[in-house]
XYZ file of C-alpha atoms in Angstrom:
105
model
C -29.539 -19.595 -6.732
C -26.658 -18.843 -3.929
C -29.332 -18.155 -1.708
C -31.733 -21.467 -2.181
C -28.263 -23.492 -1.729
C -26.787 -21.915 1.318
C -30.031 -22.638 2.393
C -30.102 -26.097 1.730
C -26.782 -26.912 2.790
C -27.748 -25.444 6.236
C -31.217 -26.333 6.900
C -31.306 -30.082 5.116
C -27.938 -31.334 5.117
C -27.031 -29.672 8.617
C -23.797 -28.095 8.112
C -22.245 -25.829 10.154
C -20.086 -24.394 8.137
C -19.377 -23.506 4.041
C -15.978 -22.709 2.914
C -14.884 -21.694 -0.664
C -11.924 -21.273 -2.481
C -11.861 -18.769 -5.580
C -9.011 -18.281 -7.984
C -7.401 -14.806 -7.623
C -8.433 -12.404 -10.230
C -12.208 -13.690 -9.806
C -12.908 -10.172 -7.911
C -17.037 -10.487 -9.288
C -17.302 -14.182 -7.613
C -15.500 -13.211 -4.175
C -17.694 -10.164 -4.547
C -21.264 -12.123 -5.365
C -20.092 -14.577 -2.023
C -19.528 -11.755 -0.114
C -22.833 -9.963 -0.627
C -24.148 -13.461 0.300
C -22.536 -12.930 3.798
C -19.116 -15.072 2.923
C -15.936 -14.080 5.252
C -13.038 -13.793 3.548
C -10.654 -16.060 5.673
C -7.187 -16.190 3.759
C -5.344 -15.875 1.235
C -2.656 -18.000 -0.439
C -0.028 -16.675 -2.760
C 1.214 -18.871 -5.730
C -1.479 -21.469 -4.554
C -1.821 -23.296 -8.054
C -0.404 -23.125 -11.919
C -3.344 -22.084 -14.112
C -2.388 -22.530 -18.017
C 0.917 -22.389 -16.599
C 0.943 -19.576 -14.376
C 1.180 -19.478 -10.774
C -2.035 -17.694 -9.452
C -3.251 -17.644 -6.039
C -6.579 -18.586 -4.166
C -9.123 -16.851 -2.107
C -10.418 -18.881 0.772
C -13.776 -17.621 1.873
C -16.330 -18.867 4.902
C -19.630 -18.872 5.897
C -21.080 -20.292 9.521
C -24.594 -21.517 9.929
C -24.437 -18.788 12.854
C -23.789 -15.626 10.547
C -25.924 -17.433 7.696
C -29.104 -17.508 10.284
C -28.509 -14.313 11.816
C -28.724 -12.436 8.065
C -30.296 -14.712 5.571
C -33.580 -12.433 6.291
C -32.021 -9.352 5.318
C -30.862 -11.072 2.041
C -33.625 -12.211 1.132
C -35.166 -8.456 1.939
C -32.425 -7.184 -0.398
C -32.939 -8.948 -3.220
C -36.303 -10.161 -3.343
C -37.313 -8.410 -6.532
C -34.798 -11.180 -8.058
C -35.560 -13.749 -5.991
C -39.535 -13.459 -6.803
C -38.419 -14.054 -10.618
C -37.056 -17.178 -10.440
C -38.221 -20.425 -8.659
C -35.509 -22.847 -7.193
C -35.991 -25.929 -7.260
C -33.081 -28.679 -5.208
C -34.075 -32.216 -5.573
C -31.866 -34.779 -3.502
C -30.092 -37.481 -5.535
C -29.025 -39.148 -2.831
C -27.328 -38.459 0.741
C -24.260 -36.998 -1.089
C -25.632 -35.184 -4.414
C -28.545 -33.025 -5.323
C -29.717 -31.080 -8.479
C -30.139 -27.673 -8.959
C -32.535 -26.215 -11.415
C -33.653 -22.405 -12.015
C -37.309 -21.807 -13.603
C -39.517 -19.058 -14.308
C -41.215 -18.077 -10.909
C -45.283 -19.388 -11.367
């Protein structure tokens, strides 16, 4: 689903950049952005209080640049998962869209 949404962000809504922030000790989702060709840009300590604790944030990027250069070599690497699944993004309007995940036909 990453893949069919970096997509879209880049290709339909013209971006030129994605940035993301994830809480520290969410190692799998900086991991899962990374292999989805996220920089990791930052880092700031004691960013927010989570149930009262002060935990930091991860601030990750992607350009429309690095996205075009390797979205083929994702989609090489993981097309046995990708071929599963169909994506489907239908615009709401200019500023939403849903995102649903099917059985592949």
């Amino acid at each position: 689903m990453e893949y069919a949404i970096i997509n879209y962000v880049f290709d339909s809504m013209g971006l030129d950049k994605l940035n993301c922030e994830v809480l520290e000790g969410n190692d799998a989702v900086v991991k899962m952005h990374t292999k989805f060709l996220f920089r990791e840009e930052g880092f700031r300590r004691s960013n927010i209080i989570k149930n009262g604790v002060r935990i930091g944030v991860h601030f990750l990027g992607l350009t429309r640049e690095d996205w075009v250069a390797g979205r083929v070599s994702i989609r090489e690497r993981y097309s046995g998962v990708f071929d599963k699944f169909a994506i489907v993004i239908s615009e709401r309007s200019a500023e939403s869209a849903a995102v649903s995940v099917e059985p592949a036909p």
